[in-house]
PDB file of C-alpha atoms in Angstrom:
ATOM      1  CA  UNK A   1       0.224   0.260   0.277  1.00 60.00           C
ATOM      2  CA  UNK A   2       1.594   3.174  -0.869  1.00 75.00           C
ATOM      3  CA  UNK A   3       2.372   5.993   1.640  1.00 89.00           C
ATOM      4  CA  UNK A   4       1.283   9.314   1.034  1.00 96.00           C
ATOM      5  CA  UNK A   5       4.443  11.237  -0.107  1.00 97.00           C
ATOM      6  CA  UNK A   6       3.270  14.066  -2.666  1.00 98.00           C
ATOM      7  CA  UNK A   7       1.682  17.261  -1.302  1.00 98.00           C
ATOM      8  CA  UNK A   8      -0.044  19.659  -4.007  1.00 98.00           C
ATOM      9  CA  UNK A   9      -1.285  23.233  -2.485  1.00 98.00           C
ATOM     10  CA  UNK A  10      -2.619  25.710  -4.820  1.00 98.00           C
ATOM     11  CA  UNK A  11      -3.593  29.474  -3.542  1.00 98.00           C
ATOM     12  CA  UNK A  12      -4.480  33.033  -4.990  1.00 98.00           C
ATOM     13  CA  UNK A  13      -5.653  36.142  -3.275  1.00 97.00           C
ATOM     14  CA  UNK A  14      -4.601  36.098   0.420  1.00 97.00           C
ATOM     15  CA  UNK A  15      -2.331  32.856  -0.626  1.00 97.00           C
ATOM     16  CA  UNK A  16       1.312  34.329   0.569  1.00 97.00           C
ATOM     17  CA  UNK A  17       0.109  34.833   3.911  1.00 97.00           C
ATOM     18  CA  UNK A  18      -1.499  31.663   4.020  1.00 98.00           C
ATOM     19  CA  UNK A  19       1.283  29.813   2.299  1.00 98.00           C
ATOM     20  CA  UNK A  20       3.676  31.117   5.058  1.00 98.00           C
ATOM     21  CA  UNK A  21       1.760  29.917   8.045  1.00 98.00           C
ATOM     22  CA  UNK A  22       0.965  26.714   6.416  1.00 98.00           C
ATOM     23  CA  UNK A  23       4.872  25.909   5.687  1.00 98.00           C
ATOM     24  CA  UNK A  24       5.988  27.079   8.708  1.00 97.00           C
ATOM     25  CA  UNK A  25       3.854  24.363  10.670  1.00 97.00           C
ATOM     26  CA  UNK A  26       5.704  21.697   8.480  1.00 97.00           C
ATOM     27  CA  UNK A  27       8.547  19.386  10.066  1.00 96.00           C
ATOM     28  CA  UNK A  28      11.785  19.468   9.240  1.00 94.00           C
ATOM     29  CA  UNK A  29      11.868  15.920   7.953  1.00 93.00           C
ATOM     30  CA  UNK A  30       8.580  15.646   6.361  1.00 97.00           C
ATOM     31  CA  UNK A  31       8.747  12.455   4.171  1.00 96.00           C
ATOM     32  CA  UNK A  32       6.847  13.965   1.199  1.00 98.00           C
ATOM     33  CA  UNK A  33       7.768  16.525  -1.488  1.00 98.00           C
ATOM     34  CA  UNK A  34       5.721  19.558  -1.755  1.00 98.00           C
ATOM     35  CA  UNK A  35       4.696  21.598  -4.887  1.00 98.00           C
ATOM     36  CA  UNK A  36       3.151  25.015  -4.681  1.00 98.00           C
ATOM     37  CA  UNK A  37       1.060  27.253  -7.111  1.00 98.00           C
ATOM     38  CA  UNK A  38       0.439  30.806  -6.385  1.00 98.00           C
ATOM     39  CA  UNK A  39      -1.241  32.783  -8.723  1.00 97.00           C
ATOM     40  CA  UNK A  40       1.253  35.573  -9.621  1.00 91.00           C
ATOM     41  CA  UNK A  41       1.775  38.220 -12.272  1.00 88.00           C
ATOM     42  CA  UNK A  42       3.215  37.022 -15.509  1.00 85.00           C
ATOM     43  CA  UNK A  43       5.879  39.464 -15.764  1.00 81.00           C
ATOM     44  CA  UNK A  44       8.910  39.891 -13.264  1.00 74.00           C
ATOM     45  CA  UNK A  45      10.376  37.426 -10.830  1.00 80.00           C
ATOM     46  CA  UNK A  46       8.584  35.632  -8.451  1.00 85.00           C
ATOM     47  CA  UNK A  47      10.034  36.197  -4.719  1.00 93.00           C
ATOM     48  CA  UNK A  48       7.771  33.659  -3.318  1.00 96.00           C
ATOM     49  CA  UNK A  49      10.513  30.650  -2.981  1.00 96.00           C
ATOM     50  CA  UNK A  50      12.759  33.538  -0.934  1.00 96.00           C
ATOM     51  CA  UNK A  51       9.479  34.288   1.370  1.00 97.00           C
ATOM     52  CA  UNK A  52       8.703  31.004   2.021  1.00 98.00           C
ATOM     53  CA  UNK A  53      12.294  30.137   2.557  1.00 97.00           C
ATOM     54  CA  UNK A  54      12.136  32.272   5.380  1.00 96.00           C
ATOM     55  CA  UNK A  55       9.372  30.464   7.011  1.00 97.00           C
ATOM     56  CA  UNK A  56       9.741  26.746   6.131  1.00 97.00           C
ATOM     57  CA  UNK A  57      11.891  24.063   8.213  1.00 96.00           C
ATOM     58  CA  UNK A  58      12.252  22.469   4.760  1.00 97.00           C
ATOM     59  CA  UNK A  59      14.394  23.639   2.004  1.00 97.00           C
ATOM     60  CA  UNK A  60      12.169  25.971  -0.700  1.00 98.00           C
ATOM     61  CA  UNK A  61      13.337  26.334  -4.195  1.00 97.00           C
ATOM     62  CA  UNK A  62      11.666  27.524  -7.703  1.00 97.00           C
ATOM     63  CA  UNK A  63      11.100  24.355  -9.686  1.00 97.00           C
ATOM     64  CA  UNK A  64      13.088  23.525 -12.485  1.00 97.00           C
ATOM     65  CA  UNK A  65      12.308  21.356 -15.427  1.00 98.00           C
ATOM     66  CA  UNK A  66      13.377  17.972 -14.951  1.00 97.00           C
ATOM     67  CA  UNK A  67      14.036  17.843 -11.390  1.00 96.00           C
ATOM     68  CA  UNK A  68      13.409  14.609  -9.511  1.00 97.00           C
ATOM     69  CA  UNK A  69      10.390  14.587  -7.159  1.00 97.00           C
ATOM     70  CA  UNK A  70      12.138  14.952  -3.997  1.00 96.00           C
ATOM     71  CA  UNK A  71      10.779  14.056  -0.381  1.00 97.00           C
ATOM     72  CA  UNK A  72      11.795  16.823   2.261  1.00 97.00           C
ATOM     73  CA  UNK A  73      11.650  19.472  -0.099  1.00 98.00           C
ATOM     74  CA  UNK A  74       9.228  22.585  -1.384  1.00 98.00           C
ATOM     75  CA  UNK A  75       9.239  23.227  -4.924  1.00 98.00           C
ATOM     76  CA  UNK A  76       7.443  26.736  -6.122  1.00 98.00           C
ATOM     77  CA  UNK A  77       6.027  27.061  -9.695  1.00 97.00           C
ATOM     78  CA  UNK A  78       7.951  29.764 -11.654  1.00 95.00           C
ATOM     79  CA  UNK A  79       6.502  33.037 -13.062  1.00 95.00           C
ATOM     80  CA  UNK A  80       4.202  32.522 -16.167  1.00 96.00           C
ATOM     81  CA  UNK A  81       4.748  28.616 -16.323  1.00 96.00           C
ATOM     82  CA  UNK A  82       2.585  25.932 -15.246  1.00 98.00           C
ATOM     83  CA  UNK A  83       4.092  23.235 -12.683  1.00 98.00           C
ATOM     84  CA  UNK A  84       3.450  19.508 -13.393  1.00 98.00           C
ATOM     85  CA  UNK A  85       4.323  16.105 -12.095  1.00 98.00           C
ATOM     86  CA  UNK A  86       4.970  13.206 -14.807  1.00 95.00           C
ATOM     87  CA  UNK A  87       7.040   9.929 -14.215  1.00 90.00           C
ATOM     88  CA  UNK A  88       9.029  11.048 -11.241  1.00 95.00           C
ATOM     89  CA  UNK A  89      10.123  14.193 -12.626  1.00 97.00           C
ATOM     90  CA  UNK A  90       9.323  18.155 -12.169  1.00 98.00           C
ATOM     91  CA  UNK A  91       7.618  19.597 -15.393  1.00 98.00           C
ATOM     92  CA  UNK A  92       7.888  23.340 -15.948  1.00 97.00           C
ATOM     93  CA  UNK A  93       6.038  24.343 -19.230  1.00 97.00           C
ATOM     94  CA  UNK A  94       4.370  27.515 -20.648  1.00 95.00           C
ATOM     95  CA  UNK A  95       1.485  26.043 -22.017  1.00 94.00           C
ATOM     96  CA  UNK A  96      -1.679  28.294 -22.600  1.00 95.00           C
ATOM     97  CA  UNK A  97      -3.538  29.850 -19.500  1.00 95.00           C
ATOM     98  CA  UNK A  98      -5.987  28.172 -17.724  1.00 95.00           C
ATOM     99  CA  UNK A  99      -8.532  29.550 -15.756  1.00 92.00           C
ATOM    100  CA  UNK A 100      -7.027  32.789 -16.665  1.00 94.00           C
ATOM    101  CA  UNK A 101      -3.944  31.876 -14.917  1.00 96.00           C
ATOM    102  CA  UNK A 102      -0.252  30.723 -15.865  1.00 96.00           C
ATOM    103  CA  UNK A 103       0.451  29.106 -13.562  1.00 97.00           C
ATOM    104  CA  UNK A 104      -2.546  27.434 -12.762  1.00 98.00           C
ATOM    105  CA  UNK A 105      -3.569  25.412 -10.014  1.00 98.00           C
ATOM    106  CA  UNK A 106      -5.608  22.987 -11.640  1.00 98.00           C
ATOM    107  CA  UNK A 107      -2.784  21.742 -14.100  1.00 98.00           C
ATOM    108  CA  UNK A 108      -0.691  20.793 -10.904  1.00 98.00           C
ATOM    109  CA  UNK A 109      -3.296  18.970  -9.126  1.00 98.00           C
ATOM    110  CA  UNK A 110      -4.569  17.084 -12.101  1.00 98.00           C
ATOM    111  CA  UNK A 111      -1.069  15.984 -13.195  1.00 98.00           C
ATOM    112  CA  UNK A 112      -0.437  14.871  -9.584  1.00 98.00           C
ATOM    113  CA  UNK A 113      -3.569  12.901  -9.282  1.00 98.00           C
ATOM    114  CA  UNK A 114      -2.647  11.354 -12.587  1.00 97.00           C
ATOM    115  CA  UNK A 115       0.568  10.274 -11.733  1.00 97.00           C
ATOM    116  CA  UNK A 116       0.405   9.725  -8.134  1.00 97.00           C
ATOM    117  CA  UNK A 117      -3.038   8.461  -7.443  1.00 96.00           C
ATOM    118  CA  UNK A 118      -3.632   7.608  -3.719  1.00 96.00           C
ATOM    119  CA  UNK A 119      -0.116   8.988  -2.556  1.00 97.00           C
ATOM    120  CA  UNK A 120      -1.604  12.499  -3.319  1.00 98.00           C
ATOM    121  CA  UNK A 121      -2.647  15.022  -0.711  1.00 98.00           C
ATOM    122  CA  UNK A 122      -4.222  18.328  -2.003  1.00 98.00           C
ATOM    123  CA  UNK A 123      -4.597  21.503  -0.407  1.00 98.00           C
ATOM    124  CA  UNK A 124      -6.502  24.846  -1.370  1.00 98.00           C
ATOM    125  CA  UNK A 125      -5.899  27.904   0.338  1.00 98.00           C
ATOM    126  CA  UNK A 126      -7.075  31.581   0.242  1.00 98.00           C
ATOM    127  CA  UNK A 127      -8.154  32.632  -3.595  1.00 98.00           C
ATOM    128  CA  UNK A 128     -10.869  34.282  -5.515  1.00 97.00           C
ATOM    129  CA  UNK A 129     -13.127  32.181  -8.168  1.00 96.00           C
ATOM    130  CA  UNK A 130     -12.605  28.580  -8.593  1.00 97.00           C
ATOM    131  CA  UNK A 131      -9.139  27.573  -9.687  1.00 98.00           C
ATOM    132  CA  UNK A 132      -8.213  24.442  -7.903  1.00 98.00           C
ATOM    133  CA  UNK A 133     -11.599  22.859  -7.872  1.00 98.00           C
ATOM    134  CA  UNK A 134     -11.981  20.494 -10.667  1.00 97.00           C
ATOM    135  CA  UNK A 135      -8.289  19.322  -9.815  1.00 98.00           C
ATOM    136  CA  UNK A 136      -9.066  18.809  -6.395  1.00 98.00           C
ATOM    137  CA  UNK A 137     -12.012  16.489  -7.909  1.00 98.00           C
ATOM    138  CA  UNK A 138      -9.730  14.458  -9.920  1.00 98.00           C
ATOM    139  CA  UNK A 139      -7.107  13.878  -6.752  1.00 98.00           C
ATOM    140  CA  UNK A 140     -10.461  12.200  -4.860  1.00 98.00           C
ATOM    141  CA  UNK A 141     -11.671  10.430  -8.272  1.00 97.00           C
ATOM    142  CA  UNK A 142      -7.920   9.099  -8.037  1.00 97.00           C
ATOM    143  CA  UNK A 143      -7.709   8.205  -4.527  1.00 96.00           C
ATOM    144  CA  UNK A 144      -6.015  11.073  -2.943  1.00 97.00           C
ATOM    145  CA  UNK A 145      -6.997  13.170  -0.339  1.00 98.00           C
ATOM    146  CA  UNK A 146      -8.635  16.643  -0.651  1.00 98.00           C
ATOM    147  CA  UNK A 147      -7.958  19.464   2.057  1.00 98.00           C
ATOM    148  CA  UNK A 148      -9.477  22.904   2.100  1.00 98.00           C
ATOM    149  CA  UNK A 149      -9.046  26.228   4.143  1.00 98.00           C
ATOM    150  CA  UNK A 150     -12.003  26.945   5.795  1.00 98.00           C
ATOM    151  CA  UNK A 151     -13.816  29.591   4.214  1.00 96.00           C
ATOM    152  CA  UNK A 152     -14.446  31.527   7.430  1.00 96.00           C
ATOM    153  CA  UNK A 153     -11.179  31.536   7.960  1.00 94.00           C
ATOM    154  CA  UNK A 154      -9.537  32.336   4.431  1.00 97.00           C
ATOM    155  CA  UNK A 155      -9.138  36.084   3.593  1.00 97.00           C
ATOM    156  CA  UNK A 156     -10.600  35.496   0.136  1.00 98.00           C
ATOM    157  CA  UNK A 157     -13.074  32.686   0.382  1.00 98.00           C
ATOM    158  CA  UNK A 158     -13.874  32.088  -3.030  1.00 98.00           C
ATOM    159  CA  UNK A 159     -11.890  29.222  -4.003  1.00 98.00           C
ATOM    160  CA  UNK A 160     -12.410  27.377  -0.615  1.00 98.00           C
ATOM    161  CA  UNK A 161     -16.270  27.812  -1.070  1.00 98.00           C
ATOM    162  CA  UNK A 162     -15.930  26.437  -4.667  1.00 98.00           C
ATOM    163  CA  UNK A 163     -14.333  23.134  -3.711  1.00 98.00           C
ATOM    164  CA  UNK A 164     -16.875  22.776  -0.722  1.00 97.00           C
ATOM    165  CA  UNK A 165     -19.816  23.056  -2.932  1.00 97.00           C
ATOM    166  CA  UNK A 166     -18.317  20.718  -5.546  1.00 98.00           C
ATOM    167  CA  UNK A 167     -15.959  18.330  -4.076  1.00 98.00           C
ATOM    168  CA  UNK A 168     -16.203  15.588  -1.736  1.00 97.00           C
ATOM    169  CA  UNK A 169     -13.647  16.762   0.952  1.00 98.00           C
ATOM    170  CA  UNK A 170     -11.604  14.930   3.317  1.00 98.00           C
ATOM    171  CA  UNK A 171     -10.746  17.749   5.629  1.00 98.00           C
ATOM    172  CA  UNK A 172     -11.861  21.603   6.050  1.00 98.00           C
ATOM    173  CA  UNK A 173      -9.507  23.174   8.305  1.00 98.00           C
ATOM    174  CA  UNK A 174      -8.545  26.707   9.640  1.00 98.00           C
ATOM    175  CA  UNK A 175      -5.410  27.883   8.477  1.00 97.00           C
ATOM    176  CA  UNK A 176      -2.909  27.012  11.661  1.00 97.00           C
ATOM    177  CA  UNK A 177      -4.647  23.372  11.595  1.00 98.00           C
ATOM    178  CA  UNK A 178      -3.174  22.581   8.227  1.00 98.00           C
ATOM    179  CA  UNK A 179       0.418  22.197   8.765  1.00 98.00           C
ATOM    180  CA  UNK A 180       0.295  19.913  11.348  1.00 97.00           C
ATOM    181  CA  UNK A 181      -2.503  17.669   9.743  1.00 97.00           C
ATOM    182  CA  UNK A 182      -0.421  17.282   6.426  1.00 98.00           C
ATOM    183  CA  UNK A 183       2.349  15.925   8.959  1.00 96.00           C
ATOM    184  CA  UNK A 184      -0.099  13.153  10.249  1.00 96.00           C
ATOM    185  CA  UNK A 185      -1.513  12.298   6.804  1.00 97.00           C
ATOM    186  CA  UNK A 186       1.612  12.180   4.975  1.00 94.00           C
ATOM    187  CA  UNK A 187       2.560   9.495   7.918  1.00 78.00           C
ATOM    188  CA  UNK A 188      -0.200   7.323   6.993  1.00 78.00           C
ATOM    189  CA  UNK A 189      -0.731   4.918   4.616  1.00 73.00           C
ATOM    190  CA  UNK A 190      -3.337   5.654   1.657  1.00 64.00           C
ATOM    191  CA  UNK A 191      -6.787   4.152   1.651  1.00 57.00           C
ATOM    192  CA  UNK A 192      -6.492   0.287   1.436  1.00 47.00           C
ATOM    193  CA  UNK A 193      -9.671   0.254  -1.261  1.00 46.00           C
ATOM    194  CA  UNK A 194      -8.522   3.267  -3.220  1.00 52.00           C
ATOM    195  CA  UNK A 195      -5.224   1.642  -4.017  1.00 50.00           C
ATOM    196  CA  UNK A 196      -6.760  -1.614  -4.755  1.00 48.00           C
ATOM    197  CA  UNK A 197      -8.907   0.024  -7.567  1.00 48.00           C
ATOM    198  CA  UNK A 198      -5.748   2.323  -8.372  1.00 46.00           C
ATOM    199  CA  UNK A 199      -3.429  -0.931  -9.013  1.00 49.00           C
ATOM    200  CA  UNK A 200      -6.306  -2.267 -10.960  1.00 48.00           C
ATOM    201  CA  UNK A 201      -6.133   0.807 -13.267  1.00 46.00           C
ATOM    202  CA  UNK A 202      -2.423   0.297 -13.961  1.00 48.00           C
ATOM    203  CA  UNK A 203      -1.263   2.445 -11.074  1.00 47.00           C
ATOM    204  CA  UNK A 204       1.064   5.068 -11.860  1.00 42.00           C
ATOM    205  CA  UNK A 205       1.399   4.083 -15.461  1.00 36.00           C
ATOM    206  CA  UNK A 206      -2.367   5.107 -15.722  1.00 32.00           C
ATOM    207  CA  UNK A 207      -2.827   8.533 -18.299  1.00 32.00           C
ATOM    208  CA  UNK A 208      -6.443   9.433 -18.307  1.00 31.00           C
ATOM    209  CA  UNK A 209      -8.190   9.490 -21.958  1.00 28.00           C
ATOM    210  CA  UNK A 210      -9.750  12.761 -21.138  1.00 30.00           C
ATOM    211  CA  UNK A 211      -9.844  15.521 -18.829  1.00 31.00           C
ATOM    212  CA  UNK A 212     -10.018  14.541 -15.349  1.00 29.00           C
ATOM    213  CA  UNK A 213     -13.098  16.377 -13.391  1.00 29.00           C
ATOM    214  CA  UNK A 214     -15.962  16.202 -11.114  1.00 29.00           C
ATOM    215  CA  UNK A 215     -18.698  16.375 -13.906  1.00 27.00           C
ATOM    216  CA  UNK A 216     -18.391  14.407 -16.099  1.00 27.00           C
ATOM    217  CA  UNK A 217     -14.844  13.566 -17.671  1.00 25.00           C
ATOM    218  CA  UNK A 218     -14.877  15.229 -20.700  1.00 27.00           C
ATOM    219  CA  UNK A 219     -12.638  17.905 -19.798  1.00 30.00           C
ATOM    220  CA  UNK A 220     -15.115  20.608 -18.674  1.00 30.00           C
ATOM    221  CA  UNK A 221     -14.850  22.980 -15.796  1.00 33.00           C
ATOM    222  CA  UNK A 222     -17.293  22.445 -12.957  1.00 32.00           C
ATOM    223  CA  UNK A 223     -19.986  25.163 -12.595  1.00 31.00           C
ATOM    224  CA  UNK A 224     -19.267  28.712 -12.302  1.00 32.00           C
ATOM    225  CA  UNK A 225     -15.863  28.348 -14.398  1.00 34.00           C
ATOM    226  CA  UNK A 226     -14.769  28.434 -18.088  1.00 33.00           C
ATOM    227  CA  UNK A 227     -14.984  25.491 -20.073  1.00 30.00           C
ATOM    228  CA  UNK A 228     -11.533  24.159 -20.761  1.00 35.00           C
ATOM    229  CA  UNK A 229     -10.512  20.804 -22.611  1.00 33.00           C
ATOM    230  CA  UNK A 230      -7.696  18.994 -21.610  1.00 35.00           C
ATOM    231  CA  UNK A 231      -5.242  16.704 -23.600  1.00 37.00           C
ATOM    232  CA  UNK A 232      -4.535  13.227 -22.228  1.00 33.00           C
ATOM    233  CA  UNK A 233      -1.341  14.111 -20.989  1.00 40.00           C
ATOM    234  CA  UNK A 234      -2.710  17.280 -18.919  1.00 41.00           C
ATOM    235  CA  UNK A 235      -2.117  19.876 -21.252  1.00 43.00           C
ATOM    236  CA  UNK A 236      -5.153  22.177 -21.959  1.00 41.00           C
ATOM    237  CA  UNK A 237      -6.531  21.885 -25.118  1.00 40.00           C
ATOM    238  CA  UNK A 238      -8.804  23.807 -27.444  1.00 35.00           C
ATOM    239  CA  UNK A 239     -11.672  25.775 -25.163  1.00 33.00           C
ATOM    240  CA  UNK A 240     -15.363  24.595 -25.839  1.00 30.00           C
TER     241      UNK A 240
END
């Protein structure tokens, strides 16, 4: 049975404050690789890795294409590029915007779900609109866990609220509780039933034939969002 060893975190407006709180509560020897997407302007250089590094007990760095997925490290999406996971490696790609953003949270979450299934814990924090909702649903469909910041605790509650309305969440937590909860969750084995189903479908080699989303698996956004077709490798396709 696989252990949960991949944590993906998405945030938007109000996300810097939320992220510093979460990473500051993670232990120094967390046995999981952590990946972060924050909506940032497409121009200039992101200082998020440096900011988080001042608060984190783990090593923090900007993600680089081809890096191995490494436990005990926080990798941050660079400016104007999507962050993905594929075949044990980090992918940094400049594909079309999704949900109006590059990097987009859903791109990271879908790729993690496709590659790692029940080994993934997805975390959605403060932000506007609904990026991250269909990605969290993909994580759930592949046997992973979905964690969302309590909307009453979020500086901007749109993203947590959208997930609450559309995804069968495992944990809805105040910000201060998310870091300690992640420490516990990554120290647990994945659900046995989810793992059996995952292995029956081909395990880590599985690649979705269409988009991964909550309703139905046709590459469409959940209610309230834009329609966005997705290619088998998780790359955004032509919009419908």
